[in-house]
PDB file of C-alpha atoms in Angstrom:
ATOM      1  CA  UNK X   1      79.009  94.592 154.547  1.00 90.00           C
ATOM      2  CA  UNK X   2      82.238  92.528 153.687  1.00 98.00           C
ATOM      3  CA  UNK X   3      82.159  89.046 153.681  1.00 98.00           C
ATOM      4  CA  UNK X   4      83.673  86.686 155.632  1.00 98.00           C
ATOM      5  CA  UNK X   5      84.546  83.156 154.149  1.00 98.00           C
ATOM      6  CA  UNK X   6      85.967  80.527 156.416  1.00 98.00           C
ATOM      7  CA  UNK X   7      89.174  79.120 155.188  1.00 98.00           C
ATOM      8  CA  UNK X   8      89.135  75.701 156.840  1.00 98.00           C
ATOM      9  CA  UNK X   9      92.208  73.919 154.674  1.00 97.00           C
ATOM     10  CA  UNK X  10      94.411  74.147 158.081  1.00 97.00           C
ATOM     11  CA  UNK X  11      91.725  71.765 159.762  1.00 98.00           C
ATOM     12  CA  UNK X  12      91.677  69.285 156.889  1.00 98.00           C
ATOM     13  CA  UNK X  13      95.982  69.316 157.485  1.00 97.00           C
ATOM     14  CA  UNK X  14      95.553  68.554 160.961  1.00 96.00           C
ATOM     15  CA  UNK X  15      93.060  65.450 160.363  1.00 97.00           C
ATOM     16  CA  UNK X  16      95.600  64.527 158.183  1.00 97.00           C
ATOM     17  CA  UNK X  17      98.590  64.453 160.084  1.00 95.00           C
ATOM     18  CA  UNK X  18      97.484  61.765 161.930  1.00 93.00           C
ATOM     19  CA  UNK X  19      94.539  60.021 160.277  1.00 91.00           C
ATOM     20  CA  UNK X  20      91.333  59.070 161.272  1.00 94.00           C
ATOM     21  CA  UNK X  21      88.780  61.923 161.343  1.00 96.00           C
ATOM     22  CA  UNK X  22      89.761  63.980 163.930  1.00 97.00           C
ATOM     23  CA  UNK X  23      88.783  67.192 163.834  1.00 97.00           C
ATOM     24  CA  UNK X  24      85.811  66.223 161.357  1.00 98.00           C
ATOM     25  CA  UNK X  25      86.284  68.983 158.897  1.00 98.00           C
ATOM     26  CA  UNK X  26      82.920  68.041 158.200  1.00 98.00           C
ATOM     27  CA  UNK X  27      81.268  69.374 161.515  1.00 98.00           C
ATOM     28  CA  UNK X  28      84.045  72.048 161.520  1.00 98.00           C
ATOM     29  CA  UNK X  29      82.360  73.702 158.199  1.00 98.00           C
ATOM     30  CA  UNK X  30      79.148  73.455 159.505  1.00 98.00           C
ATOM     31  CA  UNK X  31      80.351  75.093 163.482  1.00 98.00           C
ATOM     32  CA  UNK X  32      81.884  77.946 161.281  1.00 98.00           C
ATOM     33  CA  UNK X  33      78.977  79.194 159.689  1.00 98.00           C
ATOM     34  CA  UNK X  34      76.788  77.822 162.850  1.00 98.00           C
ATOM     35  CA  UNK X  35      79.355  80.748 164.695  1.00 98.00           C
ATOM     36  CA  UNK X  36      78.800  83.521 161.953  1.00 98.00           C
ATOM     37  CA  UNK X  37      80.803  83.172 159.178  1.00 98.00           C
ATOM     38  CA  UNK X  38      79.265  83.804 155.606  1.00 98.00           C
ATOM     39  CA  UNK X  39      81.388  81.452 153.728  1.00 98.00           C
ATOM     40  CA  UNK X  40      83.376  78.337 153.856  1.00 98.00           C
ATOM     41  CA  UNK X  41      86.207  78.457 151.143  1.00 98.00           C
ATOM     42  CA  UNK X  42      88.783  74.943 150.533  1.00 98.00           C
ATOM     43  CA  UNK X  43      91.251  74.893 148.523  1.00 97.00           C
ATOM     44  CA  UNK X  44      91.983  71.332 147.117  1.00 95.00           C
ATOM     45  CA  UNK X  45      95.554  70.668 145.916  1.00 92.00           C
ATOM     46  CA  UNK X  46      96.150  67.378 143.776  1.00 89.00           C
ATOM     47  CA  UNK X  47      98.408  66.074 146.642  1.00 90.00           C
ATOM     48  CA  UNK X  48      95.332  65.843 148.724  1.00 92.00           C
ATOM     49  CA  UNK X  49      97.534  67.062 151.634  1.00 91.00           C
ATOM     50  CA  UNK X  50      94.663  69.128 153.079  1.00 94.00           C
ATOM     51  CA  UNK X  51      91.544  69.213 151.649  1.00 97.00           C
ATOM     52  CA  UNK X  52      90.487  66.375 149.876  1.00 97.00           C
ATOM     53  CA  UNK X  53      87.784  66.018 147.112  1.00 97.00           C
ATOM     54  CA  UNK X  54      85.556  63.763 149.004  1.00 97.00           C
ATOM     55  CA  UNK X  55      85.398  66.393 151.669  1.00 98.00           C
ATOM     56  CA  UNK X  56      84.640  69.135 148.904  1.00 98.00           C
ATOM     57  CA  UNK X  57      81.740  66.780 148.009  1.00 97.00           C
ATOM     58  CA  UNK X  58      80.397  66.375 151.285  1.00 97.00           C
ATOM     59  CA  UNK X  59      80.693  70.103 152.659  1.00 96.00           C
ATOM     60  CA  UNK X  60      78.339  70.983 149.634  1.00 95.00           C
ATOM     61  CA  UNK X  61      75.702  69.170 150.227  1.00 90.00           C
ATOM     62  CA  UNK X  62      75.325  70.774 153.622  1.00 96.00           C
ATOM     63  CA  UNK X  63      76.089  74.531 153.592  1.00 97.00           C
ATOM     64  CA  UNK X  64      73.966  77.129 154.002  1.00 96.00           C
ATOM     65  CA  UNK X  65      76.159  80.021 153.125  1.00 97.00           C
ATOM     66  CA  UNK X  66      78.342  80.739 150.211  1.00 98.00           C
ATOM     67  CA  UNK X  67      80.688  77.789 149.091  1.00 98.00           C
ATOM     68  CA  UNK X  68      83.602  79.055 147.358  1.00 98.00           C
ATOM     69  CA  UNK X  69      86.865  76.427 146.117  1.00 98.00           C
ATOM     70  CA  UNK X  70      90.085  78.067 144.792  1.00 97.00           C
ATOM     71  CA  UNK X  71      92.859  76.565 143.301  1.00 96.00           C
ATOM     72  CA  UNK X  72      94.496  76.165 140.246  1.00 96.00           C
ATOM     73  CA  UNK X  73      92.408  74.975 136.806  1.00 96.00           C
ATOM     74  CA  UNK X  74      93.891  71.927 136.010  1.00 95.00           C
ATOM     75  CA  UNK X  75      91.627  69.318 134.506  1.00 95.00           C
ATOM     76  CA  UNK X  76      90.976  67.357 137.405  1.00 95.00           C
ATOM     77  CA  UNK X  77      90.402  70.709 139.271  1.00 96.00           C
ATOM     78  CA  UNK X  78      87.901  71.956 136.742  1.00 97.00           C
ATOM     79  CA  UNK X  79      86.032  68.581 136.832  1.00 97.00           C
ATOM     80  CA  UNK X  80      85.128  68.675 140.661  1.00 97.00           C
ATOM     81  CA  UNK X  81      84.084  72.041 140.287  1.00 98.00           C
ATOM     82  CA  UNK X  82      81.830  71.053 137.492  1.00 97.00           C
ATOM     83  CA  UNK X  83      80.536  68.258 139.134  1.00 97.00           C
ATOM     84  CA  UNK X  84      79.969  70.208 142.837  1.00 97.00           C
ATOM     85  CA  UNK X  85      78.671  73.441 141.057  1.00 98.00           C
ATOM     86  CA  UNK X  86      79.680  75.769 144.103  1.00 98.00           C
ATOM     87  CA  UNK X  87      78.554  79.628 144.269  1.00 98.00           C
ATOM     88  CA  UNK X  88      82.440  80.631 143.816  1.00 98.00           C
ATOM     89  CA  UNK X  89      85.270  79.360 142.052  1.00 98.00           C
ATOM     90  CA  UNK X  90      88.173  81.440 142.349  1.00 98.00           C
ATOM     91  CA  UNK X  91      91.523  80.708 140.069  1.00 98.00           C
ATOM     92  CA  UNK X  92      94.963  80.576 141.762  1.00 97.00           C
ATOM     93  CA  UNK X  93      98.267  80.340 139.953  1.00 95.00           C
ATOM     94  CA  UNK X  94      99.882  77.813 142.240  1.00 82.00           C
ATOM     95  CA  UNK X  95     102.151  75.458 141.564  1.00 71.00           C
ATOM     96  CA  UNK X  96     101.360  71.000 142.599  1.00 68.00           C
ATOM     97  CA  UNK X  97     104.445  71.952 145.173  1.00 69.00           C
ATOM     98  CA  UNK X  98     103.672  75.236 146.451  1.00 68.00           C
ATOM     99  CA  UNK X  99     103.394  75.318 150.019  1.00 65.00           C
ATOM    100  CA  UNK X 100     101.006  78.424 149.662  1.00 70.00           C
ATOM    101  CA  UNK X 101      99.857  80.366 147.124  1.00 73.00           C
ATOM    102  CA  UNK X 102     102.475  83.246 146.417  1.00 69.00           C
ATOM    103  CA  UNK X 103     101.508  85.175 143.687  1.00 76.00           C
ATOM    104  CA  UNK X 104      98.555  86.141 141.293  1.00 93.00           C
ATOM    105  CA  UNK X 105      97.480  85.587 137.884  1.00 95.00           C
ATOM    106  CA  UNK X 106      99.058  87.457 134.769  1.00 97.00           C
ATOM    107  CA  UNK X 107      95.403  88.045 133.105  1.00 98.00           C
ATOM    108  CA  UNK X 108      96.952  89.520 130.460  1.00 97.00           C
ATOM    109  CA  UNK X 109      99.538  86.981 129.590  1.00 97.00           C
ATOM    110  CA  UNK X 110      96.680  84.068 130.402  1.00 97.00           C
ATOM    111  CA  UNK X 111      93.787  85.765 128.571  1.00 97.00           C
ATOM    112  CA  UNK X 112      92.498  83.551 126.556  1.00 97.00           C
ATOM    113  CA  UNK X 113      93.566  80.617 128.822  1.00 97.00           C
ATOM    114  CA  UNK X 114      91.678  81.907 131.285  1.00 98.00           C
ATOM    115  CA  UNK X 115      89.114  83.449 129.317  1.00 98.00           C
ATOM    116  CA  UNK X 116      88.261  79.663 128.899  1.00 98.00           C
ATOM    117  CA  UNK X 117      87.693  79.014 132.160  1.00 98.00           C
ATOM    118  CA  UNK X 118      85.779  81.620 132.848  1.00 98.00           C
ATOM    119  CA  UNK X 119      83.160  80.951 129.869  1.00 98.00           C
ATOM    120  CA  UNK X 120      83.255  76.808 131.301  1.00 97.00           C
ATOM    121  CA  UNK X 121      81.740  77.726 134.647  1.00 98.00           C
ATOM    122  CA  UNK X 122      80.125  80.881 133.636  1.00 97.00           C
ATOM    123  CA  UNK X 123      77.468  78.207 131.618  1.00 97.00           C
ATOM    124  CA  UNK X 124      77.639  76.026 134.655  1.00 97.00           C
ATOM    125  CA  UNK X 125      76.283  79.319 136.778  1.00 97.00           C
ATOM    126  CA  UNK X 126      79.436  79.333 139.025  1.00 98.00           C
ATOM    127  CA  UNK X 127      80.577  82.914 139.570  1.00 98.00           C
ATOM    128  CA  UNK X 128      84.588  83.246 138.991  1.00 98.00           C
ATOM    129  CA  UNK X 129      87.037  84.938 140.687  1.00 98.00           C
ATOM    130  CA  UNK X 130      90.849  85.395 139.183  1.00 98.00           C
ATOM    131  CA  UNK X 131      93.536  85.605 142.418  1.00 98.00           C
ATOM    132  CA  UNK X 132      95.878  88.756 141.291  1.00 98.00           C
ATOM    133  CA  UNK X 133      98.523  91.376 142.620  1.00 97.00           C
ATOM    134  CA  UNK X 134      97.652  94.659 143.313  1.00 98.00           C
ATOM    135  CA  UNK X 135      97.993  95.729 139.997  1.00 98.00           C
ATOM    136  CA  UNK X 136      95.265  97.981 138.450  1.00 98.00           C
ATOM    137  CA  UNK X 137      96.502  96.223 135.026  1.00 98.00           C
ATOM    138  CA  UNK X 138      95.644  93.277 136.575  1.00 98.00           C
ATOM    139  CA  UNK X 139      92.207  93.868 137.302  1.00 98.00           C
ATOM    140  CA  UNK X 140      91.485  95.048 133.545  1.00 98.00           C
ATOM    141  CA  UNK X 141      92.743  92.004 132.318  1.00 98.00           C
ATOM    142  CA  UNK X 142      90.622  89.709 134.631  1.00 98.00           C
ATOM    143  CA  UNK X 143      87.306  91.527 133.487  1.00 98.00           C
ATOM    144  CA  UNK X 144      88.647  91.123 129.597  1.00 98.00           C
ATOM    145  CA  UNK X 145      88.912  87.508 131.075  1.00 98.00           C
ATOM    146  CA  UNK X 146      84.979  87.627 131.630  1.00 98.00           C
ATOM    147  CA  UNK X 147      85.560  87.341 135.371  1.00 98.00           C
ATOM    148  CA  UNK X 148      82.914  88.208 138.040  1.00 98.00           C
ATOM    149  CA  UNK X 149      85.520  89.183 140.398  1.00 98.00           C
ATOM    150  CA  UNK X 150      88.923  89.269 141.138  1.00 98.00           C
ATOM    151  CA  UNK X 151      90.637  88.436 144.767  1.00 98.00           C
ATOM    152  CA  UNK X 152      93.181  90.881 145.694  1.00 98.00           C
ATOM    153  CA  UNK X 153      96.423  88.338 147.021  1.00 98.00           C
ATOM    154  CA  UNK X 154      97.359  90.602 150.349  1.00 98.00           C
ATOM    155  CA  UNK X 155     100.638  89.142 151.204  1.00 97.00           C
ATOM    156  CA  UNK X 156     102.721  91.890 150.207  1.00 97.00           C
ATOM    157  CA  UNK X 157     100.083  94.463 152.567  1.00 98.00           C
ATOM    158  CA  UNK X 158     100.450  92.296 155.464  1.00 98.00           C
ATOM    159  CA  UNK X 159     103.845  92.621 155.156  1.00 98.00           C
ATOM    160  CA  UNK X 160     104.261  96.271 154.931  1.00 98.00           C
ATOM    161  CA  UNK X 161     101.637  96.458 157.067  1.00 98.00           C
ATOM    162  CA  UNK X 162     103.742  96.926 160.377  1.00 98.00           C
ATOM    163  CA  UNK X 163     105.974  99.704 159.263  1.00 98.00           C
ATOM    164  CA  UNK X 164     103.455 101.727 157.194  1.00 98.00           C
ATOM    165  CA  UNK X 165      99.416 100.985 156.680  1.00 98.00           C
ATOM    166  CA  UNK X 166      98.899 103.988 154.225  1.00 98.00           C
ATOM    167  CA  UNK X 167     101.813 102.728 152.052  1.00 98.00           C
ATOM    168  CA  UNK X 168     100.602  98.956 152.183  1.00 98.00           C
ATOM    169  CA  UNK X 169      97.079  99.477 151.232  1.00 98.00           C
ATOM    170  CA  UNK X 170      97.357 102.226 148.511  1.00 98.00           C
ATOM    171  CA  UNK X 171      98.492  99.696 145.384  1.00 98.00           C
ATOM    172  CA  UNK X 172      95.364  97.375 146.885  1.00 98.00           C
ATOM    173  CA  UNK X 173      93.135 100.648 146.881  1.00 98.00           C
ATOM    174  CA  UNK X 174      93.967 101.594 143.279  1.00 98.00           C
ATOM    175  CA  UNK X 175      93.580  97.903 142.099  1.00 98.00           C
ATOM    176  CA  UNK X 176      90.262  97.697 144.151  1.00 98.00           C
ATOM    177  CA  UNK X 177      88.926 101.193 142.245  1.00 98.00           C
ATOM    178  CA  UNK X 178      90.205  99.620 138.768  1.00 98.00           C
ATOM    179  CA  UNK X 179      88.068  96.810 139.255  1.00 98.00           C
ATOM    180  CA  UNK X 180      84.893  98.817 140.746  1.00 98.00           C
ATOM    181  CA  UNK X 181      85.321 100.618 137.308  1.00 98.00           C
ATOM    182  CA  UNK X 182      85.710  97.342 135.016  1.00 98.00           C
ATOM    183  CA  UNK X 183      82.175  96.338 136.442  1.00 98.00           C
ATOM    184  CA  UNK X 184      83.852  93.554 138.854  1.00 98.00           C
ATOM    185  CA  UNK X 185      83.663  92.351 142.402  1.00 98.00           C
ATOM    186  CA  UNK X 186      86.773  92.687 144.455  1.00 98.00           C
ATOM    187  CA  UNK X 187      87.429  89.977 147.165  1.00 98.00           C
ATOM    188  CA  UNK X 188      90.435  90.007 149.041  1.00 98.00           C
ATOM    189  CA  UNK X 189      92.502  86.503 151.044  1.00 97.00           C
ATOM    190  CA  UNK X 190      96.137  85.944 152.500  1.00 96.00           C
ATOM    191  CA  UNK X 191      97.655  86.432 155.293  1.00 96.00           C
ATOM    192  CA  UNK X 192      94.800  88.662 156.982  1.00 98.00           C
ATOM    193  CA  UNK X 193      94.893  88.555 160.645  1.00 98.00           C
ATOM    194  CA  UNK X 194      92.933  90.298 163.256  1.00 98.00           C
ATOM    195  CA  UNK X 195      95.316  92.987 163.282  1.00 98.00           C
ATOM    196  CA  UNK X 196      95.343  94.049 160.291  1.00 98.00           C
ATOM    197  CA  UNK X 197      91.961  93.378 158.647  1.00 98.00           C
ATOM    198  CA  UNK X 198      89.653  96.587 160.012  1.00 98.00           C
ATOM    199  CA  UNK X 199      92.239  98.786 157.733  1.00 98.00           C
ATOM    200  CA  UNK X 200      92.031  96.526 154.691  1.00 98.00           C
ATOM    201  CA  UNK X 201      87.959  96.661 154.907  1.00 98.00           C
ATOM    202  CA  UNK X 202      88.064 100.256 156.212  1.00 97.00           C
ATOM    203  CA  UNK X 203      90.043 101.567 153.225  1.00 97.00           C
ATOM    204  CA  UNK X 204      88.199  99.263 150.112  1.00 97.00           C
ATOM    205  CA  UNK X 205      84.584 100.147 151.484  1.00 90.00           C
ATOM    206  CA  UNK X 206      82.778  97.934 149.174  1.00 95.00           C
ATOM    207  CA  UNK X 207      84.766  95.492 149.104  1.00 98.00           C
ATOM    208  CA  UNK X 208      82.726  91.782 148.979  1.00 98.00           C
ATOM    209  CA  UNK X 209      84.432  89.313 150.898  1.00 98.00           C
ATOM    210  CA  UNK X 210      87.672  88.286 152.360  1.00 98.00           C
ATOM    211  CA  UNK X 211      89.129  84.826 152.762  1.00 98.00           C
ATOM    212  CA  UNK X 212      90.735  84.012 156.073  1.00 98.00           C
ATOM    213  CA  UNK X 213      92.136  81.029 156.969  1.00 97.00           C
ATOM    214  CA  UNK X 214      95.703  80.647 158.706  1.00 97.00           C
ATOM    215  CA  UNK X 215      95.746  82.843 161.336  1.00 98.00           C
ATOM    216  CA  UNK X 216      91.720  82.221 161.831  1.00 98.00           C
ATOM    217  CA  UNK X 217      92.426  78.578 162.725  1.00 98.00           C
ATOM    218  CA  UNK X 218      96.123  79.580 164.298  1.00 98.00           C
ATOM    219  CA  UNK X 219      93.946  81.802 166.651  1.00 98.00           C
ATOM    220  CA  UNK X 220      90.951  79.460 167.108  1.00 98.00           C
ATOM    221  CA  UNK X 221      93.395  77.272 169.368  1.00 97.00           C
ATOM    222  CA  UNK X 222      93.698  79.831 172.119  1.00 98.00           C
ATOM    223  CA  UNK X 223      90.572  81.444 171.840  1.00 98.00           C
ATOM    224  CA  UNK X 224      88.259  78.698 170.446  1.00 98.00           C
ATOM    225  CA  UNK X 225      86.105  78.777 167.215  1.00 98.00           C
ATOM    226  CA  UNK X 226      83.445  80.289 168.103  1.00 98.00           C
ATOM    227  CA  UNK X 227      85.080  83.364 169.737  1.00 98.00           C
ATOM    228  CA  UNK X 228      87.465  83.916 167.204  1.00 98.00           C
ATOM    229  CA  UNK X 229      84.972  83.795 164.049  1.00 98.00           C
ATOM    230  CA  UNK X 230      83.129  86.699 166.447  1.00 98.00           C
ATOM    231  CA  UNK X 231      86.646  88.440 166.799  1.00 98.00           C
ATOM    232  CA  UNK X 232      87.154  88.671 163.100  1.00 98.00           C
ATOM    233  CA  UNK X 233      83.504  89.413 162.072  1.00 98.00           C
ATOM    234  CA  UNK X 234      84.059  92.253 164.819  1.00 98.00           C
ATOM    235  CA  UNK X 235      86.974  93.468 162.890  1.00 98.00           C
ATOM    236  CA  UNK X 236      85.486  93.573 159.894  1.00 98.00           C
ATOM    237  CA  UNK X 237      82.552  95.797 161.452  1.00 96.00           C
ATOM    238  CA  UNK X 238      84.846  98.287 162.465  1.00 91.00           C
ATOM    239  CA  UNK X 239      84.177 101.971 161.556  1.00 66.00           C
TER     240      UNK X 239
END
């Protein structure tokens, strides 16, 4: 069954807003998988605006369930993953200013850049996961990469989403089959929300895991944590 990893970077944002240590993003991590999720994914930025390192090292000493931190490999980046040693590190393009992430890795044109990373936490018995665009290209260059997996970035299939599902999914489909055939893992994150997440999972059968963060904390505030973790792990169940 699909995955489903706790984004809880919106949590860490509103701590941060106004200091202090409220919500504890600490006890958040732990409620999430305490309510059923299978992963807790951060995504430290160098800004610190979110997530900060000290939280990544103090949510890894107490998880249970699948760790995974995504961002971009700078140095400073590949040093806390070194040092924290989660199950997943998955590689995202994104600018120090970037709001969000907004687009995926160009394994081809990054190879050996990335190949690089891949062989660092490879011998430090991380598995890696390259963010890219439903290309099928894409995915061929992330397993020449000597990646584990790659994360489909679904922006541009929520978007269509709406106005046609069988148009928005089929470049994610292909990509997803690509990667199957390359011998990698396909994980999937951005801008899934509980309407359009049963399709995704429905259509890419075996697909591992999916990322949600967002609109999972956006909806947590009117239906609470707990029932909202339970609304998306229902989603994801769907037949």
């Amino acid at each position: 069954m699909t995955k489903l990893s706790v984004n809880i970077n919106k949590i860490a944002t509103i701590r941060n807003a106004r200091g202090g240590n409220v919500p504890d993003v600490f006890k958040a991590a732990l409620d999430c998988e305490r309510y059923g999720a299978q992963g807790i994914t951060v995504h430290p930025r160098p800004d610190e605006r979110h997530i900060r390192y000290s939280d990544v090292r103090e949510i890894r000493s107490a998880l249970t369930t699948e760790f995974n931190i995504e961002g971009n490999p700078t140095g400073s980046f590949i040093a806390l993953v070194s040092e924290v040693r989660p199950d997943q590190v998955t590689l995202v393009p994104d600018a120090h200013d970037a709001i969000t992430s907004n687009c995926g890795w160009d394994t081809i044109k990054y190879r050996y850049f990335l190949s690089d990373i891949c062989k660092t936490f490879s011998s430090k018995g991380i598995r890696t996961s390259i963010f890219i665009d439903p290309d099928p290209a894409m995915a061929r260059g992330a397993a020449l990469c000597g990646a584990d997996r790659v994360e489909l970035y679904t922006a541009s299939y929520a978007l269509q989403y709406p106005e046609d599902p069988a148009k928005a999914i089929e470049p994610y489909a292909r990509t997803a089959a690509e990667a199957f055939e390359c011998g990698l893992g396909v994980n999937a994150g951005h801008d899934l929300n509980l309407e359009n997440l049963a399709y995704l999972v429905h259509n890419i059968p075996l697909l591992d895991e999916v990322s949600i963060g967002h609109a999972l904390i956006s909806d947590a505030l009117y239906f609470g944590l707990k029932d909202t973790i339970g609304a998306y792990l229902a989603e994801i169940r769907k037949k």
